[in-house]
mmCIF file of N, CA and C in Angstrom:
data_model
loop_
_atom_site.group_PDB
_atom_site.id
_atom_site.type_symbol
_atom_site.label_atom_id
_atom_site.label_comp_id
_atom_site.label_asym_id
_atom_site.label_seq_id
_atom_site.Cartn_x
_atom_site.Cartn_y
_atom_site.Cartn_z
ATOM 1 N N UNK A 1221 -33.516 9.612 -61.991
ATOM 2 C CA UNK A 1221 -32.591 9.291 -60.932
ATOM 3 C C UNK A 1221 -31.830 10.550 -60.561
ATOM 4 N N UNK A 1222 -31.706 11.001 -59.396
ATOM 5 C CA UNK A 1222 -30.966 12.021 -58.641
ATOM 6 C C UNK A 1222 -29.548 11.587 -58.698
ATOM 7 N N UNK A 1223 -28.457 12.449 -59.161
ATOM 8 C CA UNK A 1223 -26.912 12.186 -58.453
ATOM 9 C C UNK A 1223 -26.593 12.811 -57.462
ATOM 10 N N UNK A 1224 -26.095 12.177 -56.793
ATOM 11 C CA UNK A 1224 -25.439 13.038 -55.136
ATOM 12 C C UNK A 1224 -24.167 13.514 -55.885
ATOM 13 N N UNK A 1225 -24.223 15.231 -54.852
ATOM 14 C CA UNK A 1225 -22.962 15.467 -55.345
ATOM 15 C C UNK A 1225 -21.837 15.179 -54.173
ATOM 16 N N UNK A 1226 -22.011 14.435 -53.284
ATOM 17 C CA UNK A 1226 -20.718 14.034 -52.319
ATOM 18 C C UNK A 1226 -19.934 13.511 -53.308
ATOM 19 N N UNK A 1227 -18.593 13.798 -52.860
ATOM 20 C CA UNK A 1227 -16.865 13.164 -53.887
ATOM 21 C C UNK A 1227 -16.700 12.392 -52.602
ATOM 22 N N UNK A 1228 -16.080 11.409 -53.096
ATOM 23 C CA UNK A 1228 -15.434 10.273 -52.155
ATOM 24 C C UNK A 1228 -13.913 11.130 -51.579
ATOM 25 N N UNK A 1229 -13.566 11.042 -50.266
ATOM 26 C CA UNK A 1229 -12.273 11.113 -50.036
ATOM 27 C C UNK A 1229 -11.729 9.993 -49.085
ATOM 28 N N UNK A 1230 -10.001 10.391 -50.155
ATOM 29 C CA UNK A 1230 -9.227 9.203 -50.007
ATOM 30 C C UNK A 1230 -8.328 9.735 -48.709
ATOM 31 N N UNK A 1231 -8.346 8.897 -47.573
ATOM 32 C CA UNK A 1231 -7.215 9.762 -46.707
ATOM 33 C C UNK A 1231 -6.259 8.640 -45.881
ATOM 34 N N UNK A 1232 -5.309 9.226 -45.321
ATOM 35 C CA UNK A 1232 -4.250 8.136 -45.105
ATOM 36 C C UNK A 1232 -4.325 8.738 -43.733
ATOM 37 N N UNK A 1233 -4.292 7.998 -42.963
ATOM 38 C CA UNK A 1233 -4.306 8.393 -41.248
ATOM 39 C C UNK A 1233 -2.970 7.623 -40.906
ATOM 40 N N UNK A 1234 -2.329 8.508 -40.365
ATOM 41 C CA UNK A 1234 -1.265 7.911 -39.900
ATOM 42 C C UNK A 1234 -1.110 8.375 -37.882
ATOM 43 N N UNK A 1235 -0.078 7.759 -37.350
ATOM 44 C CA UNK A 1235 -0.310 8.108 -35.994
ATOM 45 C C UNK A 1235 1.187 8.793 -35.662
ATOM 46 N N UNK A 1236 2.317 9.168 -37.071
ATOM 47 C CA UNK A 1236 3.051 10.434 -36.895
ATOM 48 C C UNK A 1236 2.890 11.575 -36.943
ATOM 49 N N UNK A 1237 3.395 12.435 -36.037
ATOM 50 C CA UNK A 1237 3.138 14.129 -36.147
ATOM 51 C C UNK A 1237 4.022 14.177 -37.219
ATOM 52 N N UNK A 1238 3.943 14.937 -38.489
ATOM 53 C CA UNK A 1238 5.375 15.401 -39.333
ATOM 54 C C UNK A 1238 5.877 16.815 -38.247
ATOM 55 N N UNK A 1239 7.571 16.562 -38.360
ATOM 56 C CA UNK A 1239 7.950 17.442 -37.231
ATOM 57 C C UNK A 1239 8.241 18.566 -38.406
ATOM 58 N N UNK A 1240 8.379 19.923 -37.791
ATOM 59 C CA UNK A 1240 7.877 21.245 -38.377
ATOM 60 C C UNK A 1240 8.994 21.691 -38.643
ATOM 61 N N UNK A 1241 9.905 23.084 -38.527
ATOM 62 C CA UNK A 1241 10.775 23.915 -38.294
ATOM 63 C C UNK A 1241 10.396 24.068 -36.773
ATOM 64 N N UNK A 1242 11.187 24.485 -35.785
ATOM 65 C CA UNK A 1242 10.805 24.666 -34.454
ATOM 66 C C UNK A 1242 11.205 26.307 -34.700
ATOM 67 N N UNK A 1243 10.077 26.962 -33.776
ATOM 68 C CA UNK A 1243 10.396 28.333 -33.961
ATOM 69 C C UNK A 1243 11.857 29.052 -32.995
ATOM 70 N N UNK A 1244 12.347 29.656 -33.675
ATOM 71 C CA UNK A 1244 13.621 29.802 -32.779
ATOM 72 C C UNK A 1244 13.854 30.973 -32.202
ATOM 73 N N UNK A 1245 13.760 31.213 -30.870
ATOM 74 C CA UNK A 1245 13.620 32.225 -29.983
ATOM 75 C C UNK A 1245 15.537 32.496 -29.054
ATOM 76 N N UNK A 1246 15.638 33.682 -29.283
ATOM 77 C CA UNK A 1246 17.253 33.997 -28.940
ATOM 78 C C UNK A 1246 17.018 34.303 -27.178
ATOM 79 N N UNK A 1247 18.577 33.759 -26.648
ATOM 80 C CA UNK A 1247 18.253 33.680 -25.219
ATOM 81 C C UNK A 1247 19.423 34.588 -24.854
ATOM 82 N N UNK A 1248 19.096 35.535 -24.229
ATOM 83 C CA UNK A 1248 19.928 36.908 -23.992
ATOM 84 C C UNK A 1248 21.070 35.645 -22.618
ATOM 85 N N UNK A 1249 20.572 35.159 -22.182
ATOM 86 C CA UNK A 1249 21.510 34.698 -21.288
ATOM 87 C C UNK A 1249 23.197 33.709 -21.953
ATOM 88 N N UNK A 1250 22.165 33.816 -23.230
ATOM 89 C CA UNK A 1250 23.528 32.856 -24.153
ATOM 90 C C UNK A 1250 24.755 33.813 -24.206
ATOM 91 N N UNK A 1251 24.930 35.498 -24.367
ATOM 92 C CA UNK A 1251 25.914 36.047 -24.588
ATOM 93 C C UNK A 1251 27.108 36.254 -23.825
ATOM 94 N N UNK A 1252 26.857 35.966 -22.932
ATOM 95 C CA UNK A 1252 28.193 35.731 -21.797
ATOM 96 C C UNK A 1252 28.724 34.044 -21.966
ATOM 97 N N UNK A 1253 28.022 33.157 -22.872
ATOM 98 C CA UNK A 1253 28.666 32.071 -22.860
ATOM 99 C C UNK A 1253 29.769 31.278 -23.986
ATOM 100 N N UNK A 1254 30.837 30.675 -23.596
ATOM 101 C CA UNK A 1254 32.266 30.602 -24.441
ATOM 102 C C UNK A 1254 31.724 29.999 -25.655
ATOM 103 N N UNK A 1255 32.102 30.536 -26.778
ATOM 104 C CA UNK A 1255 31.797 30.100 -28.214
ATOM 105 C C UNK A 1255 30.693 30.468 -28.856
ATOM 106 N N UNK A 1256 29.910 31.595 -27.487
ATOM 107 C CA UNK A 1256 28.499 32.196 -28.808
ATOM 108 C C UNK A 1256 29.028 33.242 -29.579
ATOM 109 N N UNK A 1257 29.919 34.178 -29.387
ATOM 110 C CA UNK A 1257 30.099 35.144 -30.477
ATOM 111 C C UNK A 1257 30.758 34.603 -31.515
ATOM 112 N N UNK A 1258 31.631 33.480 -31.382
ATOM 113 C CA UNK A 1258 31.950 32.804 -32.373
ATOM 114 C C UNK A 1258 31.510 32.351 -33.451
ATOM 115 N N UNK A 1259 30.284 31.889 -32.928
ATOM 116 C CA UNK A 1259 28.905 31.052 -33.760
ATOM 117 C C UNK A 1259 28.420 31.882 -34.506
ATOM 118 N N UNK A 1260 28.032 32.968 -33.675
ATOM 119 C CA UNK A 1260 27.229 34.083 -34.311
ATOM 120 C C UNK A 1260 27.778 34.674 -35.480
ATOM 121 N N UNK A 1261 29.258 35.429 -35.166
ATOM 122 C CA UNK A 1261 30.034 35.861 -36.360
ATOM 123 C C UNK A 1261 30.080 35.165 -37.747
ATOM 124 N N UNK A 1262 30.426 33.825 -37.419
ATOM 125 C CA UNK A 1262 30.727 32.840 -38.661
ATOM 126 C C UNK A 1262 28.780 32.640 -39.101
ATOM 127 N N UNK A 1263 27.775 32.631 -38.042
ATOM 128 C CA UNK A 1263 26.611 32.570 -39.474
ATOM 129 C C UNK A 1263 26.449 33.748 -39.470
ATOM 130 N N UNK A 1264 26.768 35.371 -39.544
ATOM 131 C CA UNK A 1264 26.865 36.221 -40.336
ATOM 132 C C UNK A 1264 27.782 36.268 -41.335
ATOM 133 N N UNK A 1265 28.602 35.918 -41.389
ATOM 134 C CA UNK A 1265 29.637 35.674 -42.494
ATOM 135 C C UNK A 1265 29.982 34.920 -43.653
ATOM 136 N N UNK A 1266 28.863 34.012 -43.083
ATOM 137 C CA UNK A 1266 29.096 32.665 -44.012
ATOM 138 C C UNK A 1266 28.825 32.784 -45.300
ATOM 139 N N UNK A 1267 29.778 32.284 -46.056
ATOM 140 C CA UNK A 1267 29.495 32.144 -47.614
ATOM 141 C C UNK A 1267 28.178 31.784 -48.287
ATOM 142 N N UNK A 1268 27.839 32.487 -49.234
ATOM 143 C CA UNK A 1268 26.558 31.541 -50.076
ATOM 144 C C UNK A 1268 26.781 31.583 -51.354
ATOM 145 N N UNK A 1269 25.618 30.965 -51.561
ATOM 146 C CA UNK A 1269 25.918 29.822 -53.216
ATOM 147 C C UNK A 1269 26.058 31.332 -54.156
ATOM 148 N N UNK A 1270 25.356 32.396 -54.088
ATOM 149 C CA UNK A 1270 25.544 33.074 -54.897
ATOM 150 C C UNK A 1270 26.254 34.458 -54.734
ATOM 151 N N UNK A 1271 26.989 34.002 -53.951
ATOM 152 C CA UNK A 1271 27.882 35.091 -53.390
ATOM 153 C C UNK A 1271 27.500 36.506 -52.879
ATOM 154 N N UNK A 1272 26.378 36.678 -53.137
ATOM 155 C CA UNK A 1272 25.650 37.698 -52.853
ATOM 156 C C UNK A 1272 24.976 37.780 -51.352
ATOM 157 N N UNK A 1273 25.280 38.566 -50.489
ATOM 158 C CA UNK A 1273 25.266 38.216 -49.099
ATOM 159 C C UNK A 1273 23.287 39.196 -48.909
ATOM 160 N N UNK A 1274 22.951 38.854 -48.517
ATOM 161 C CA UNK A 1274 21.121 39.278 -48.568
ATOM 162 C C UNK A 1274 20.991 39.205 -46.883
ATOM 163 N N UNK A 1275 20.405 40.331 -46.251
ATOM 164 C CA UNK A 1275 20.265 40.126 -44.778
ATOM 165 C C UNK A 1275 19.566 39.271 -44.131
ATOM 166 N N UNK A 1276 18.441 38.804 -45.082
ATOM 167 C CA UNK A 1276 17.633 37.766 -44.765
ATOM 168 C C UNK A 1276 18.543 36.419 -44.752
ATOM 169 N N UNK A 1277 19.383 36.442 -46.061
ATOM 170 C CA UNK A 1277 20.202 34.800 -45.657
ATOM 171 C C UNK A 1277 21.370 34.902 -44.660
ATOM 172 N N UNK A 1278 21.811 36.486 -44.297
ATOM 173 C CA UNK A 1278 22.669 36.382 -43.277
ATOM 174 C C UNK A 1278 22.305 35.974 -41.806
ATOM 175 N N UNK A 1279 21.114 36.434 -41.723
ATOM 176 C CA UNK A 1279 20.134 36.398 -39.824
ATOM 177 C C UNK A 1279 19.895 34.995 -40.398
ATOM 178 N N UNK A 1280 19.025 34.200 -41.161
ATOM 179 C CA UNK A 1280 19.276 32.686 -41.405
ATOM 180 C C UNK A 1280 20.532 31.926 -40.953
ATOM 181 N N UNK A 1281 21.358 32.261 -41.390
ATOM 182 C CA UNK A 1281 23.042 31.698 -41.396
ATOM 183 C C UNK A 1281 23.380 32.066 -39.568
ATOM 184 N N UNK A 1282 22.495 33.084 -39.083
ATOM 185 C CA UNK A 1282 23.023 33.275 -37.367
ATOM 186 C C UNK A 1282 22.078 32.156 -36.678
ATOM 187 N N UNK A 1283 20.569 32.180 -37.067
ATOM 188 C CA UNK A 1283 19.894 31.437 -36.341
ATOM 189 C C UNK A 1283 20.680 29.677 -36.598
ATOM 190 N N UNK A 1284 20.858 29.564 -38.186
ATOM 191 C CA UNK A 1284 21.470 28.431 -38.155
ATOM 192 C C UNK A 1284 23.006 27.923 -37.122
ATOM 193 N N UNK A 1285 23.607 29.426 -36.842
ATOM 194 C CA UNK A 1285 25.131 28.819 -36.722
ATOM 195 C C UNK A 1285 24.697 28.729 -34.937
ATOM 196 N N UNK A 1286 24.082 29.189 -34.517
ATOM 197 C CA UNK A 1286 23.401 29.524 -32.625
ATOM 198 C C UNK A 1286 23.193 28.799 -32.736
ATOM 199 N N UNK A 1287 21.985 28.087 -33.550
ATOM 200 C CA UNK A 1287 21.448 26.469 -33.011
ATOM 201 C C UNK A 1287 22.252 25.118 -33.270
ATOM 202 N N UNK A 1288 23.145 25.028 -33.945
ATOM 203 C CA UNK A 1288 24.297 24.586 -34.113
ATOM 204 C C UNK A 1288 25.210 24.689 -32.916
ATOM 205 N N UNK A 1289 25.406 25.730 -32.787
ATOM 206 C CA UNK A 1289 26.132 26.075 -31.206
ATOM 207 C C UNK A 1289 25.429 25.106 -29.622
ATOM 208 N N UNK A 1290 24.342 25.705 -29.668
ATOM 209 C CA UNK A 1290 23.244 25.390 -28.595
ATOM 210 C C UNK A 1290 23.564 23.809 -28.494
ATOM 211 N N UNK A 1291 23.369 23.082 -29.951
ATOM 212 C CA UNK A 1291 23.093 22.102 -29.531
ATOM 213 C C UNK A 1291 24.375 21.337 -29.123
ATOM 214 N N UNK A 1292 25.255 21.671 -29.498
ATOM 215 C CA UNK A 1292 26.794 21.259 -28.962
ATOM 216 C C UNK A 1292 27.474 21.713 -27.499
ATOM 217 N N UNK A 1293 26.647 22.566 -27.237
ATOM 218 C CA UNK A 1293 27.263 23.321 -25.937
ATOM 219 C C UNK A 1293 25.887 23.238 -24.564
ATOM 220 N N UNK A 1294 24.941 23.154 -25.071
ATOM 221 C CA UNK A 1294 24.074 22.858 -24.221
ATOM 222 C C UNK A 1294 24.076 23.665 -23.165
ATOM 223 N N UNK A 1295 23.977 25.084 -22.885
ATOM 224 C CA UNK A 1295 24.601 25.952 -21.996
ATOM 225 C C UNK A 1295 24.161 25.712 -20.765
ATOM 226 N N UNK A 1296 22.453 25.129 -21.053
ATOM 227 C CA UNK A 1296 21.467 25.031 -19.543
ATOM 228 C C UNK A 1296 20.851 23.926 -19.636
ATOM 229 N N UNK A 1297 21.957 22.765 -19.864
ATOM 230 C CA UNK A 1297 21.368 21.081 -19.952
ATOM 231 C C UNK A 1297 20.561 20.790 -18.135
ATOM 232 N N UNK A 1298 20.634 19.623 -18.966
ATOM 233 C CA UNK A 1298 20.357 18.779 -17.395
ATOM 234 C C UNK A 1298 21.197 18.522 -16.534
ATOM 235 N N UNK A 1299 22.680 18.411 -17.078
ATOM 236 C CA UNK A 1299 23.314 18.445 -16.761
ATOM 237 C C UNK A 1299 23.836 19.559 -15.278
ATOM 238 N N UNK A 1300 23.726 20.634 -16.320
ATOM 239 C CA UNK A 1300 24.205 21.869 -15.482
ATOM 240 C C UNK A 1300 23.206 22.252 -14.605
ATOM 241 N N UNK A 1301 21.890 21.851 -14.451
ATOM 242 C CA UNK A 1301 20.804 22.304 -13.832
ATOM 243 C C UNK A 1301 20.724 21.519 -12.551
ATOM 244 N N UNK A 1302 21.323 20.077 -12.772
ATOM 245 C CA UNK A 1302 21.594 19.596 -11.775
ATOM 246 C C UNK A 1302 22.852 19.881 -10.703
ATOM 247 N N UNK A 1303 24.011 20.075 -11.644
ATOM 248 C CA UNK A 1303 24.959 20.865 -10.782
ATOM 249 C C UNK A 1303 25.204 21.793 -10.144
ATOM 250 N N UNK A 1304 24.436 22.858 -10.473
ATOM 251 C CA UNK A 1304 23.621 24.086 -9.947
ATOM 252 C C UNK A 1304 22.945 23.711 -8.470
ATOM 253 N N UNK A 1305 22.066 22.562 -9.051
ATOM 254 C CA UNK A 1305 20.820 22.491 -7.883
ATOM 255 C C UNK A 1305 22.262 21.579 -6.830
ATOM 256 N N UNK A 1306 22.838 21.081 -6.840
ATOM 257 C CA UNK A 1306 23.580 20.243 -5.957
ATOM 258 C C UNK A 1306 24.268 21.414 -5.357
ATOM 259 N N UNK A 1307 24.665 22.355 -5.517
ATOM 260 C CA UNK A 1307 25.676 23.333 -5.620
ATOM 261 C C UNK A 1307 24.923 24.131 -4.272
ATOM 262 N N UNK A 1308 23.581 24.166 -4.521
ATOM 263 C CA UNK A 1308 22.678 25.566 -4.182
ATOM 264 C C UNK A 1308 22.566 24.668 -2.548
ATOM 265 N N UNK A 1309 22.064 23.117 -2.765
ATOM 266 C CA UNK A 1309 21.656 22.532 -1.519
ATOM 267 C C UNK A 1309 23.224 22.478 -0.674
ATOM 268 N N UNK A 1310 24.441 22.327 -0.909
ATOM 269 C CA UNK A 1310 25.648 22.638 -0.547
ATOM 270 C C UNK A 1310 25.849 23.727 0.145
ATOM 271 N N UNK A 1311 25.504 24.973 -0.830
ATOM 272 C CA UNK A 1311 25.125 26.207 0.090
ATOM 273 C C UNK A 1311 24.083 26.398 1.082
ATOM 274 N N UNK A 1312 23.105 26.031 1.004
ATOM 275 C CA UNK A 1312 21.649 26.086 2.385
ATOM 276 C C UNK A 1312 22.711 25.147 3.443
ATOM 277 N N UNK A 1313 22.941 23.952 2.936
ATOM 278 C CA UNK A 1313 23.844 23.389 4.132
ATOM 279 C C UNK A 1313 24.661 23.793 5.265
ATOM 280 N N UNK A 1314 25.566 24.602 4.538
ATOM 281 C CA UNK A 1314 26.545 25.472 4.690
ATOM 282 C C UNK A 1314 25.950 27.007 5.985
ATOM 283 N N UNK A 1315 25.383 27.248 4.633
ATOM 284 C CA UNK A 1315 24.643 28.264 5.633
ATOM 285 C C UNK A 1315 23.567 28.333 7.146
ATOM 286 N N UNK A 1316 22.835 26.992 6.894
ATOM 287 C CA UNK A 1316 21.747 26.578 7.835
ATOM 288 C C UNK A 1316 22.836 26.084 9.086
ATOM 289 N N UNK A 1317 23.768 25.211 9.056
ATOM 290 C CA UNK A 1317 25.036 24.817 9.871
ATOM 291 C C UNK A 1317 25.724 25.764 10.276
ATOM 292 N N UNK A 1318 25.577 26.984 9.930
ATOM 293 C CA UNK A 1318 26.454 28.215 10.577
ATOM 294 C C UNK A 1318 25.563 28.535 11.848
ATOM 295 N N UNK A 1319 23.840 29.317 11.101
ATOM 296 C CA UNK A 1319 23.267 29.769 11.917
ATOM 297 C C UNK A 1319 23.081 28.495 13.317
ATOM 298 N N UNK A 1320 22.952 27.832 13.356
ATOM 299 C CA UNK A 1320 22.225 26.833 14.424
ATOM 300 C C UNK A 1320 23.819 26.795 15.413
ATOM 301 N N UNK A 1321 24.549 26.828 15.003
ATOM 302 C CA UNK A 1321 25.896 26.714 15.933
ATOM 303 C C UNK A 1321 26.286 27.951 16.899
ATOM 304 N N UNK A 1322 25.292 28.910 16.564
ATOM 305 C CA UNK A 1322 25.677 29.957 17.792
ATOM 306 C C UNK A 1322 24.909 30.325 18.335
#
């Protein structure tokens, strides 16, 4: 008698993605906005467990304290993108109503 060497596999299919770390990319437009140097300073500064400050856990402690920030301040929500865009059609208004009047 021959043995096969196939192994049985056991697998669990599920229909969740497990969510990841999201990679975190810095937005030069954030630095003119109220409370990012704030953020930034305090996760360079921030305390750790072993008191020993390591540059790697300090740039950690910035990406952490920015995205912390971001998500509280929302600099370029939907919000503001809409107020913008209302803002901009206000202006064409404005402007298109000048030219046609003379």
């Amino acid at each position: 008698m021959v043995g096969s060497d196939h192994r049985p596999i056991l697998a669990t299919i599920d229909n969740k993605i497990p969510k990841g770390r999201r990679q975190f990319r810095f937005d030069k437009r954030w630095l003119g906005q109220d409370g990012f140097t704030e953020a930034l300073e305090s996760g360079w500064t921030q305390k750790r467990n072993d008191g020993e400050a390591k540059i790697v856990d300090m740039i950690s402690g910035c990406r952490h304290a920015i995205s912390r920030w971001r998500h509280d301040n929302k600099p370029y929500g939907k919000e503001k993108i809409a107020e913008l865009q209302k803002l901009l059609r206000k202006s064409k208004t404005t402007i298109f109503g000048r030219k046609r009047s003379f």
